[in-house]
Amino acid sequence: MDKLLVEGLGKLFHLGAAADDERGVSLLRKLGRWVRRRPAEGDEEPVREFWALKDVSFTVAPGTILGVIGANGAGKTTLLKVLARVITPTTGRIVGSGRVVSLLELGAGFDPDLSARDNIFLNAAMLGIPRADVVRRFDHILEFAEVGKFVDLPLKHYSSGMYLRLAFSVAINMEPSILLADEILAVGDLNFQERCLERVKQEAEQRGLTVLFVSHDMDAIVRVCNRTLWLNGGQIAGLGDSDEIVTEYQTSAWAHGTHGADRGRHANNMAAIHDVSLVTNDGRSVRGLSTDARVSVRMRFELMQSRTYARASFDVRVRGQLLFRAAEPEMRLFRSRGMWEATMQVPADFFSETTYTIMASLTVSRSAEGRQATLVTPDALSFIVYASTASATPRNERDSRTSGLLTPQFRWRFHRLGTRAEESEDDVVTA
Amino acid sequence: MSLLPEGAAVADAWIIEPQRTGIIARAAEFWRYRRVLWFLASRAVTDRYKGTTLGIFWLFARPMIPVLITAVVFGGFLSIPSDGVPFVLFFMTGIIPWNLFDRSIMFGTKALEQHRGLIKKLYFPRLIAPCASVAPAVVDGLIYVALLAGAALFYWWKDGVFYVKIGPFLPVALAMAFLSFCAAMGVVLWTCVFQTRYRDVRFSLRYVLQFWMYMTPIFYPLSLVRAEYRWLLYLNPLGPIVATFRWAVLGVGEVPMGPLISASVIVMLSVVVGLWFFTTYESSTMDRL
């Protein structure tokens, strides 16, 4: 299998009144507009041109899982659509080999009135896959999709989970050389997501499957992708090791305010949030930790004026779900302006084995009771927690002891009722 | 040609470039995706009758009712001559090639609009969309043929004459049907592209086609038109096609040899130009869909 080569790729879209909103506009109205405008002044309404991709060049070695990140409108989906041949590039070329399977949308081309069996063949046909290949892989598809006994049920009676599993299973079992996935691995239940990612990784290692994986979920990118491509305004802003690129992207997103622009502001005339990171006791910044590590969440912020009241808080989330908000109880008075640092110490044996994201906010005010403004960096930080190497217990056994999105260790005490506590504790024998 | 980088000279290598691949590569690709064509075509047909209680009844009733109305009005009340065969048969042999043309245009024009969801998500040769969308028109055509056979049997029982000429000329009729289908595609390849930009296209086409139908000898014989004006009707490529079809099936009227040849040339040219237009504007149309 060969590497995928993208060379000077560009895609020009025509926007504006002259082109974009033609759809649905009646010809008569257009004619009317044209007639009315013509005698007035010969000015042509300018066609706005927009390069969704511009001079994008990179190569991907077989077996790479390439994350594609960037703000909305950065050209991620356009890149995938060009690769999927849904749209034609304006400049440049892409050279590759083998079968390209796109999952721009899971189950595009499924017919809800047909059974799973018929849909597998249909979907394969839509992907340009010969029937013989499908017959050969049919059982594998059903097996991975876990829809076995419902194979003759029309798809409209399927749950969305089953639908998803079937669609992914068809795609991955067609032995693609290149798999294009747009946000799709971020849907579905956790268990299935894990299986998908596992399968994708396995195929990448064993067969040299190349994956282009577009996502806004930085945890997933860091966890799954060995390389990451960062697009900004249709151009490559960075390409390399996922950890590095994601960190770079997030830092820049705060610096330029693009990331938080829609959901919150990270700076105003009173203060600015500069950096949020996870640090160990010796001050190293990390993106992953073991369950028994002691870490702090650190926010560096700048106060523009002296005598500012401020309060830092962190929202800790797992897959978008808020676990808790940690905040100082009251506004604190900062007497001098300049850079400040707030750290929140997290005890060891607190986080569970999963990926967390932290939203950092800073509430500022001129006076203790005055009007408050809150600065927010929505996806300030994400990190992975893995099992501590100290515990040699296999995962399934640990699960029976601790499970959940947080696994704090509490102090346990036992005492037999009706006796004094000191005596009863001696009766309990720890294994 | 060393377009491919070093080591990429394997059988399944591909290139994506602004300018599209050649005709042969495209034809091969079309063939590879033929099952998509078949699926979209059969879905276009079944979707039309889905949800109707009388499903199969409508399949036959829809074409039959207008035939009977026309037969009563033109053949009965107005007594329009029909070259010596029953008016119903005369009219039906005209309406088969015409409807294939008319219906194909109406169905084909909405092709890209109809499959927008699919086209924006999946790649398949875009030409498949208009080709699949005309399927209901072809099915309608086959139903007309069945109705024609039924009508011929009815007159055989009634008059004792089997008007349809079973013989070596039936393939000519088939060729005429194919020609009118091609004529429709020559139009559809343009209109389905325009339809994505201007929704008025289908509305206006309806009336253009109505006028066009009156300009075609469908419910009147050419013998009714004065000889010096007949060439006017033959300017319309559908004229000689319909006349030849009728001649091949019923053995009445004439085969306008010269006009037929020019009509065939016009039709084939329009298909070629249509294919050129469609493939040239394909990608910019997809961007705007």
mmCIF file with all atom_site columns, C-alpha atoms in Angstrom, chain B residues 23-174:
data_model
loop_
_atom_site.group_PDB
_atom_site.id
_atom_site.type_symbol
_atom_site.label_atom_id
_atom_site.label_alt_id
_atom_site.label_comp_id
_atom_site.label_asym_id
_atom_site.label_entity_id
_atom_site.label_seq_id
_atom_site.pdbx_PDB_ins_code
_atom_site.Cartn_x
_atom_site.Cartn_y
_atom_site.Cartn_z
_atom_site.occupancy
_atom_site.B_iso_or_equiv
_atom_site.pdbx_formal_charge
_atom_site.auth_seq_id
_atom_site.auth_comp_id
_atom_site.auth_asym_id
_atom_site.auth_atom_id
_atom_site.pdbx_PDB_model_num
ATOM 1   C CA . ILE B 1 23  ? -14.602 9.280  -21.379 1.00 0.00 ? 23  ILE B CA 1
ATOM 2   C CA . ILE B 1 24  ? -13.534 5.652  -21.192 1.00 0.00 ? 24  ILE B CA 1
ATOM 3   C CA . ALA B 1 25  ? -12.625 5.832  -17.514 1.00 0.00 ? 25  ALA B CA 1
ATOM 4   C CA . ARG B 1 26  ? -15.963 7.468  -16.834 1.00 0.00 ? 26  ARG B CA 1
ATOM 5   C CA . ALA B 1 27  ? -17.888 4.848  -18.757 1.00 0.00 ? 27  ALA B CA 1
ATOM 6   C CA . ALA B 1 28  ? -16.091 2.104  -16.847 1.00 0.00 ? 28  ALA B CA 1
ATOM 7   C CA . GLU B 1 29  ? -16.913 3.817  -13.597 1.00 0.00 ? 29  GLU B CA 1
ATOM 8   C CA . PHE B 1 30  ? -20.543 4.166  -14.594 1.00 0.00 ? 30  PHE B CA 1
ATOM 9   C CA . TRP B 1 31  ? -20.620 0.444  -15.213 1.00 0.00 ? 31  TRP B CA 1
ATOM 10  C CA . ARG B 1 32  ? -19.030 -0.270 -11.841 1.00 0.00 ? 32  ARG B CA 1
ATOM 11  C CA . TYR B 1 33  ? -21.787 1.693  -10.130 1.00 0.00 ? 33  TYR B CA 1
ATOM 12  C CA . ARG B 1 34  ? -24.586 0.127  -12.190 1.00 0.00 ? 34  ARG B CA 1
ATOM 13  C CA . ARG B 1 35  ? -26.232 -1.344 -9.098  1.00 0.00 ? 35  ARG B CA 1
ATOM 14  C CA . VAL B 1 36  ? -26.685 2.140  -7.685  1.00 0.00 ? 36  VAL B CA 1
ATOM 15  C CA . LEU B 1 37  ? -28.448 3.041  -10.925 1.00 0.00 ? 37  LEU B CA 1
ATOM 16  C CA . TRP B 1 38  ? -30.684 0.016  -10.602 1.00 0.00 ? 38  TRP B CA 1
ATOM 17  C CA . PHE B 1 39  ? -31.477 0.759  -6.970  1.00 0.00 ? 39  PHE B CA 1
ATOM 18  C CA . LEU B 1 40  ? -32.259 4.433  -7.491  1.00 0.00 ? 40  LEU B CA 1
ATOM 19  C CA . ALA B 1 41  ? -34.338 3.596  -10.550 1.00 0.00 ? 41  ALA B CA 1
ATOM 20  C CA . SER B 1 42  ? -36.418 0.962  -8.797  1.00 0.00 ? 42  SER B CA 1
ATOM 21  C CA . ARG B 1 43  ? -36.883 3.215  -5.806  1.00 0.00 ? 43  ARG B CA 1
ATOM 22  C CA . ALA B 1 44  ? -38.060 6.034  -8.091  1.00 0.00 ? 44  ALA B CA 1
ATOM 23  C CA . VAL B 1 45  ? -40.716 3.697  -9.495  1.00 0.00 ? 45  VAL B CA 1
ATOM 24  C CA . THR B 1 46  ? -41.936 2.208  -6.213  1.00 0.00 ? 46  THR B CA 1
ATOM 25  C CA . ASP B 1 47  ? -41.958 5.569  -4.429  1.00 0.00 ? 47  ASP B CA 1
ATOM 26  C CA . ARG B 1 48  ? -44.531 6.851  -6.868  1.00 0.00 ? 48  ARG B CA 1
ATOM 27  C CA . TYR B 1 49  ? -47.142 4.354  -5.834  1.00 0.00 ? 49  TYR B CA 1
ATOM 28  C CA . LYS B 1 50  ? -46.143 3.879  -2.225  1.00 0.00 ? 50  LYS B CA 1
ATOM 29  C CA . GLY B 1 51  ? -48.943 4.739  0.135   1.00 0.00 ? 51  GLY B CA 1
ATOM 30  C CA . THR B 1 52  ? -51.704 4.592  -2.444  1.00 0.00 ? 52  THR B CA 1
ATOM 31  C CA . THR B 1 53  ? -54.383 2.062  -1.570  1.00 0.00 ? 53  THR B CA 1
ATOM 32  C CA . LEU B 1 54  ? -54.951 0.982  -5.122  1.00 0.00 ? 54  LEU B CA 1
ATOM 33  C CA . GLY B 1 55  ? -51.246 0.816  -6.068  1.00 0.00 ? 55  GLY B CA 1
ATOM 34  C CA . ILE B 1 56  ? -51.279 -1.508 -9.046  1.00 0.00 ? 56  ILE B CA 1
ATOM 35  C CA . PHE B 1 57  ? -54.645 -0.168 -10.204 1.00 0.00 ? 57  PHE B CA 1
ATOM 36  C CA . TRP B 1 58  ? -53.234 3.332  -10.598 1.00 0.00 ? 58  TRP B CA 1
ATOM 37  C CA . LEU B 1 59  ? -50.342 1.918  -12.527 1.00 0.00 ? 59  LEU B CA 1
ATOM 38  C CA . PHE B 1 60  ? -52.782 1.127  -15.339 1.00 0.00 ? 60  PHE B CA 1
ATOM 39  C CA . ALA B 1 61  ? -55.508 3.655  -14.668 1.00 0.00 ? 61  ALA B CA 1
ATOM 40  C CA . ARG B 1 62  ? -53.272 6.704  -14.816 1.00 0.00 ? 62  ARG B CA 1
ATOM 41  C CA . PRO B 1 63  ? -52.314 6.261  -18.465 1.00 0.00 ? 63  PRO B CA 1
ATOM 42  C CA . MET B 1 64  ? -55.653 4.745  -19.493 1.00 0.00 ? 64  MET B CA 1
ATOM 43  C CA . ILE B 1 65  ? -57.961 7.522  -18.295 1.00 0.00 ? 65  ILE B CA 1
ATOM 44  C CA . PRO B 1 66  ? -56.435 10.287 -20.457 1.00 0.00 ? 66  PRO B CA 1
ATOM 45  C CA . VAL B 1 67  ? -56.422 7.936  -23.447 1.00 0.00 ? 67  VAL B CA 1
ATOM 46  C CA . LEU B 1 68  ? -60.127 7.277  -23.053 1.00 0.00 ? 68  LEU B CA 1
ATOM 47  C CA . ILE B 1 69  ? -60.925 10.978 -22.574 1.00 0.00 ? 69  ILE B CA 1
ATOM 48  C CA . THR B 1 70  ? -58.954 11.948 -25.664 1.00 0.00 ? 70  THR B CA 1
ATOM 49  C CA . ALA B 1 71  ? -60.529 9.134  -27.648 1.00 0.00 ? 71  ALA B CA 1
ATOM 50  C CA . VAL B 1 72  ? -64.021 10.298 -26.733 1.00 0.00 ? 72  VAL B CA 1
ATOM 51  C CA . VAL B 1 73  ? -63.333 13.995 -27.412 1.00 0.00 ? 73  VAL B CA 1
ATOM 52  C CA . PHE B 1 74  ? -61.172 13.857 -30.519 1.00 0.00 ? 74  PHE B CA 1
ATOM 53  C CA . GLY B 1 75  ? -62.176 10.547 -32.035 1.00 0.00 ? 75  GLY B CA 1
ATOM 54  C CA . GLY B 1 76  ? -65.816 10.639 -31.005 1.00 0.00 ? 76  GLY B CA 1
ATOM 55  C CA . PHE B 1 77  ? -67.104 14.243 -30.829 1.00 0.00 ? 77  PHE B CA 1
ATOM 56  C CA . LEU B 1 78  ? -64.697 15.866 -33.272 1.00 0.00 ? 78  LEU B CA 1
ATOM 57  C CA . SER B 1 79  ? -64.344 12.835 -35.538 1.00 0.00 ? 79  SER B CA 1
ATOM 58  C CA . ILE B 1 80  ? -60.736 13.534 -36.355 1.00 0.00 ? 80  ILE B CA 1
ATOM 59  C CA . PRO B 1 81  ? -59.646 11.156 -39.114 1.00 0.00 ? 81  PRO B CA 1
ATOM 60  C CA . SER B 1 82  ? -57.199 8.494  -38.062 1.00 0.00 ? 82  SER B CA 1
ATOM 61  C CA . ASP B 1 83  ? -55.833 6.996  -41.274 1.00 0.00 ? 83  ASP B CA 1
ATOM 62  C CA . GLY B 1 84  ? -58.391 4.217  -41.309 1.00 0.00 ? 84  GLY B CA 1
ATOM 63  C CA . VAL B 1 85  ? -57.628 2.601  -37.980 1.00 0.00 ? 85  VAL B CA 1
ATOM 64  C CA . PRO B 1 86  ? -59.676 2.997  -34.766 1.00 0.00 ? 86  PRO B CA 1
ATOM 65  C CA . PHE B 1 87  ? -58.844 6.333  -33.159 1.00 0.00 ? 87  PHE B CA 1
ATOM 66  C CA . VAL B 1 88  ? -57.828 4.732  -29.848 1.00 0.00 ? 88  VAL B CA 1
ATOM 67  C CA . LEU B 1 89  ? -55.113 2.706  -31.576 1.00 0.00 ? 89  LEU B CA 1
ATOM 68  C CA . PHE B 1 90  ? -54.062 5.657  -33.672 1.00 0.00 ? 90  PHE B CA 1
ATOM 69  C CA . PHE B 1 91  ? -53.789 7.907  -30.656 1.00 0.00 ? 91  PHE B CA 1
ATOM 70  C CA . MET B 1 92  ? -51.991 5.347  -28.522 1.00 0.00 ? 92  MET B CA 1
ATOM 71  C CA . THR B 1 93  ? -49.279 4.734  -31.090 1.00 0.00 ? 93  THR B CA 1
ATOM 72  C CA . GLY B 1 94  ? -48.652 8.463  -31.028 1.00 0.00 ? 94  GLY B CA 1
ATOM 73  C CA . ILE B 1 95  ? -48.723 8.838  -27.292 1.00 0.00 ? 95  ILE B CA 1
ATOM 74  C CA . ILE B 1 96  ? -46.225 6.017  -26.574 1.00 0.00 ? 96  ILE B CA 1
ATOM 75  C CA . PRO B 1 97  ? -43.133 7.724  -28.033 1.00 0.00 ? 97  PRO B CA 1
ATOM 76  C CA . TRP B 1 98  ? -44.406 11.140 -26.990 1.00 0.00 ? 98  TRP B CA 1
ATOM 77  C CA . ASN B 1 99  ? -45.014 10.213 -23.367 1.00 0.00 ? 99  ASN B CA 1
ATOM 78  C CA . LEU B 1 100 ? -41.649 8.559  -23.141 1.00 0.00 ? 100 LEU B CA 1
ATOM 79  C CA . PHE B 1 101 ? -40.217 11.901 -24.180 1.00 0.00 ? 101 PHE B CA 1
ATOM 80  C CA . ASP B 1 102 ? -42.455 14.126 -22.083 1.00 0.00 ? 102 ASP B CA 1
ATOM 81  C CA . ARG B 1 103 ? -42.426 12.062 -18.876 1.00 0.00 ? 103 ARG B CA 1
ATOM 82  C CA . SER B 1 104 ? -38.682 11.453 -19.056 1.00 0.00 ? 104 SER B CA 1
ATOM 83  C CA . ILE B 1 105 ? -38.085 15.181 -19.162 1.00 0.00 ? 105 ILE B CA 1
ATOM 84  C CA . MET B 1 106 ? -40.414 15.884 -16.289 1.00 0.00 ? 106 MET B CA 1
ATOM 85  C CA . PHE B 1 107 ? -38.950 13.145 -14.103 1.00 0.00 ? 107 PHE B CA 1
ATOM 86  C CA . GLY B 1 108 ? -35.351 13.652 -15.160 1.00 0.00 ? 108 GLY B CA 1
ATOM 87  C CA . THR B 1 109 ? -35.329 17.392 -14.560 1.00 0.00 ? 109 THR B CA 1
ATOM 88  C CA . LYS B 1 110 ? -35.743 16.969 -10.828 1.00 0.00 ? 110 LYS B CA 1
ATOM 89  C CA . ALA B 1 111 ? -33.025 14.293 -10.629 1.00 0.00 ? 111 ALA B CA 1
ATOM 90  C CA . LEU B 1 112 ? -30.289 16.244 -8.849  1.00 0.00 ? 112 LEU B CA 1
ATOM 91  C CA . GLU B 1 113 ? -32.747 17.954 -6.563  1.00 0.00 ? 113 GLU B CA 1
ATOM 92  C CA . GLN B 1 114 ? -34.334 14.635 -5.701  1.00 0.00 ? 114 GLN B CA 1
ATOM 93  C CA . HIS B 1 115 ? -31.068 12.953 -4.756  1.00 0.00 ? 115 HIS B CA 1
ATOM 94  C CA . ARG B 1 116 ? -29.488 15.953 -3.066  1.00 0.00 ? 116 ARG B CA 1
ATOM 95  C CA . GLY B 1 117 ? -29.099 14.184 0.282   1.00 0.00 ? 117 GLY B CA 1
ATOM 96  C CA . LEU B 1 118 ? -27.263 11.301 -1.248  1.00 0.00 ? 118 LEU B CA 1
ATOM 97  C CA . ILE B 1 119 ? -25.148 13.354 -3.626  1.00 0.00 ? 119 ILE B CA 1
ATOM 98  C CA . LYS B 1 120 ? -23.835 15.567 -0.843  1.00 0.00 ? 120 LYS B CA 1
ATOM 99  C CA . LYS B 1 121 ? -22.740 12.610 1.240   1.00 0.00 ? 121 LYS B CA 1
ATOM 100 C CA . LEU B 1 122 ? -21.628 9.948  -1.169  1.00 0.00 ? 122 LEU B CA 1
ATOM 101 C CA . TYR B 1 123 ? -19.755 9.761  -4.381  1.00 0.00 ? 123 TYR B CA 1
ATOM 102 C CA . PHE B 1 124 ? -21.203 7.971  -7.362  1.00 0.00 ? 124 PHE B CA 1
ATOM 103 C CA . PRO B 1 125 ? -21.068 9.038  -10.997 1.00 0.00 ? 125 PRO B CA 1
ATOM 104 C CA . ARG B 1 126 ? -23.480 11.981 -10.990 1.00 0.00 ? 126 ARG B CA 1
ATOM 105 C CA . LEU B 1 127 ? -24.816 10.940 -14.377 1.00 0.00 ? 127 LEU B CA 1
ATOM 106 C CA . ILE B 1 128 ? -26.532 8.080  -12.581 1.00 0.00 ? 128 ILE B CA 1
ATOM 107 C CA . ALA B 1 129 ? -28.987 10.500 -10.981 1.00 0.00 ? 129 ALA B CA 1
ATOM 108 C CA . PRO B 1 130 ? -30.735 11.683 -14.180 1.00 0.00 ? 130 PRO B CA 1
ATOM 109 C CA . CYS B 1 131 ? -30.528 8.204  -15.670 1.00 0.00 ? 131 CYS B CA 1
ATOM 110 C CA . ALA B 1 132 ? -32.237 6.687  -12.640 1.00 0.00 ? 132 ALA B CA 1
ATOM 111 C CA . SER B 1 133 ? -34.862 9.388  -12.334 1.00 0.00 ? 133 SER B CA 1
ATOM 112 C CA . VAL B 1 134 ? -36.366 8.714  -15.746 1.00 0.00 ? 134 VAL B CA 1
ATOM 113 C CA . ALA B 1 135 ? -37.180 5.130  -14.774 1.00 0.00 ? 135 ALA B CA 1
ATOM 114 C CA . PRO B 1 136 ? -40.851 5.821  -13.984 1.00 0.00 ? 136 PRO B CA 1
ATOM 115 C CA . ALA B 1 137 ? -41.238 7.208  -17.504 1.00 0.00 ? 137 ALA B CA 1
ATOM 116 C CA . VAL B 1 138 ? -39.884 3.987  -18.979 1.00 0.00 ? 138 VAL B CA 1
ATOM 117 C CA . VAL B 1 139 ? -42.217 1.954  -16.787 1.00 0.00 ? 139 VAL B CA 1
ATOM 118 C CA . ASP B 1 140 ? -45.127 4.120  -17.937 1.00 0.00 ? 140 ASP B CA 1
ATOM 119 C CA . GLY B 1 141 ? -44.056 3.460  -21.506 1.00 0.00 ? 141 GLY B CA 1
ATOM 120 C CA . LEU B 1 142 ? -44.178 -0.297 -20.952 1.00 0.00 ? 142 LEU B CA 1
ATOM 121 C CA . ILE B 1 143 ? -47.642 0.030  -19.442 1.00 0.00 ? 143 ILE B CA 1
ATOM 122 C CA . TYR B 1 144 ? -48.810 1.938  -22.515 1.00 0.00 ? 144 TYR B CA 1
ATOM 123 C CA . VAL B 1 145 ? -47.500 -0.887 -24.657 1.00 0.00 ? 145 VAL B CA 1
ATOM 124 C CA . ALA B 1 146 ? -49.489 -3.372 -22.583 1.00 0.00 ? 146 ALA B CA 1
ATOM 125 C CA . LEU B 1 147 ? -52.576 -1.177 -22.925 1.00 0.00 ? 147 LEU B CA 1
ATOM 126 C CA . LEU B 1 148 ? -52.012 -0.947 -26.672 1.00 0.00 ? 148 LEU B CA 1
ATOM 127 C CA . ALA B 1 149 ? -51.866 -4.725 -26.897 1.00 0.00 ? 149 ALA B CA 1
ATOM 128 C CA . GLY B 1 150 ? -55.090 -4.915 -24.907 1.00 0.00 ? 150 GLY B CA 1
ATOM 129 C CA . ALA B 1 151 ? -56.782 -2.391 -27.176 1.00 0.00 ? 151 ALA B CA 1
ATOM 130 C CA . ALA B 1 152 ? -55.595 -4.246 -30.291 1.00 0.00 ? 152 ALA B CA 1
ATOM 131 C CA . LEU B 1 153 ? -57.099 -7.474 -28.952 1.00 0.00 ? 153 LEU B CA 1
ATOM 132 C CA . PHE B 1 154 ? -60.349 -5.664 -28.192 1.00 0.00 ? 154 PHE B CA 1
ATOM 133 C CA . TYR B 1 155 ? -60.664 -4.401 -31.805 1.00 0.00 ? 155 TYR B CA 1
ATOM 134 C CA . TRP B 1 156 ? -59.743 -7.831 -33.101 1.00 0.00 ? 156 TRP B CA 1
ATOM 135 C CA . TRP B 1 157 ? -62.697 -9.224 -31.203 1.00 0.00 ? 157 TRP B CA 1
ATOM 136 C CA . LYS B 1 158 ? -64.940 -6.282 -32.197 1.00 0.00 ? 158 LYS B CA 1
ATOM 137 C CA . ASP B 1 159 ? -63.975 -5.685 -35.884 1.00 0.00 ? 159 ASP B CA 1
ATOM 138 C CA . GLY B 1 160 ? -62.316 -9.006 -36.617 1.00 0.00 ? 160 GLY B CA 1
ATOM 139 C CA . VAL B 1 161 ? -59.207 -7.110 -37.764 1.00 0.00 ? 161 VAL B CA 1
ATOM 140 C CA . PHE B 1 162 ? -55.880 -7.245 -35.962 1.00 0.00 ? 162 PHE B CA 1
ATOM 141 C CA . TYR B 1 163 ? -54.605 -3.752 -36.691 1.00 0.00 ? 163 TYR B CA 1
ATOM 142 C CA . VAL B 1 164 ? -51.156 -4.143 -35.203 1.00 0.00 ? 164 VAL B CA 1
ATOM 143 C CA . LYS B 1 165 ? -48.705 -5.327 -37.832 1.00 0.00 ? 165 LYS B CA 1
ATOM 144 C CA . ILE B 1 166 ? -46.713 -8.112 -36.252 1.00 0.00 ? 166 ILE B CA 1
ATOM 145 C CA . GLY B 1 167 ? -43.677 -8.361 -38.439 1.00 0.00 ? 167 GLY B CA 1
ATOM 146 C CA . PRO B 1 168 ? -40.166 -7.235 -39.288 1.00 0.00 ? 168 PRO B CA 1
ATOM 147 C CA . PHE B 1 169 ? -40.970 -3.580 -38.631 1.00 0.00 ? 169 PHE B CA 1
ATOM 148 C CA . LEU B 1 170 ? -41.541 -3.883 -34.891 1.00 0.00 ? 170 LEU B CA 1
ATOM 149 C CA . PRO B 1 171 ? -37.805 -3.394 -34.175 1.00 0.00 ? 171 PRO B CA 1
ATOM 150 C CA . VAL B 1 172 ? -38.150 -0.085 -36.032 1.00 0.00 ? 172 VAL B CA 1
ATOM 151 C CA . ALA B 1 173 ? -40.785 0.905  -33.480 1.00 0.00 ? 173 ALA B CA 1
ATOM 152 C CA . LEU B 1 174 ? -38.383 -0.039 -30.719 1.00 0.00 ? 174 LEU B CA 1
#
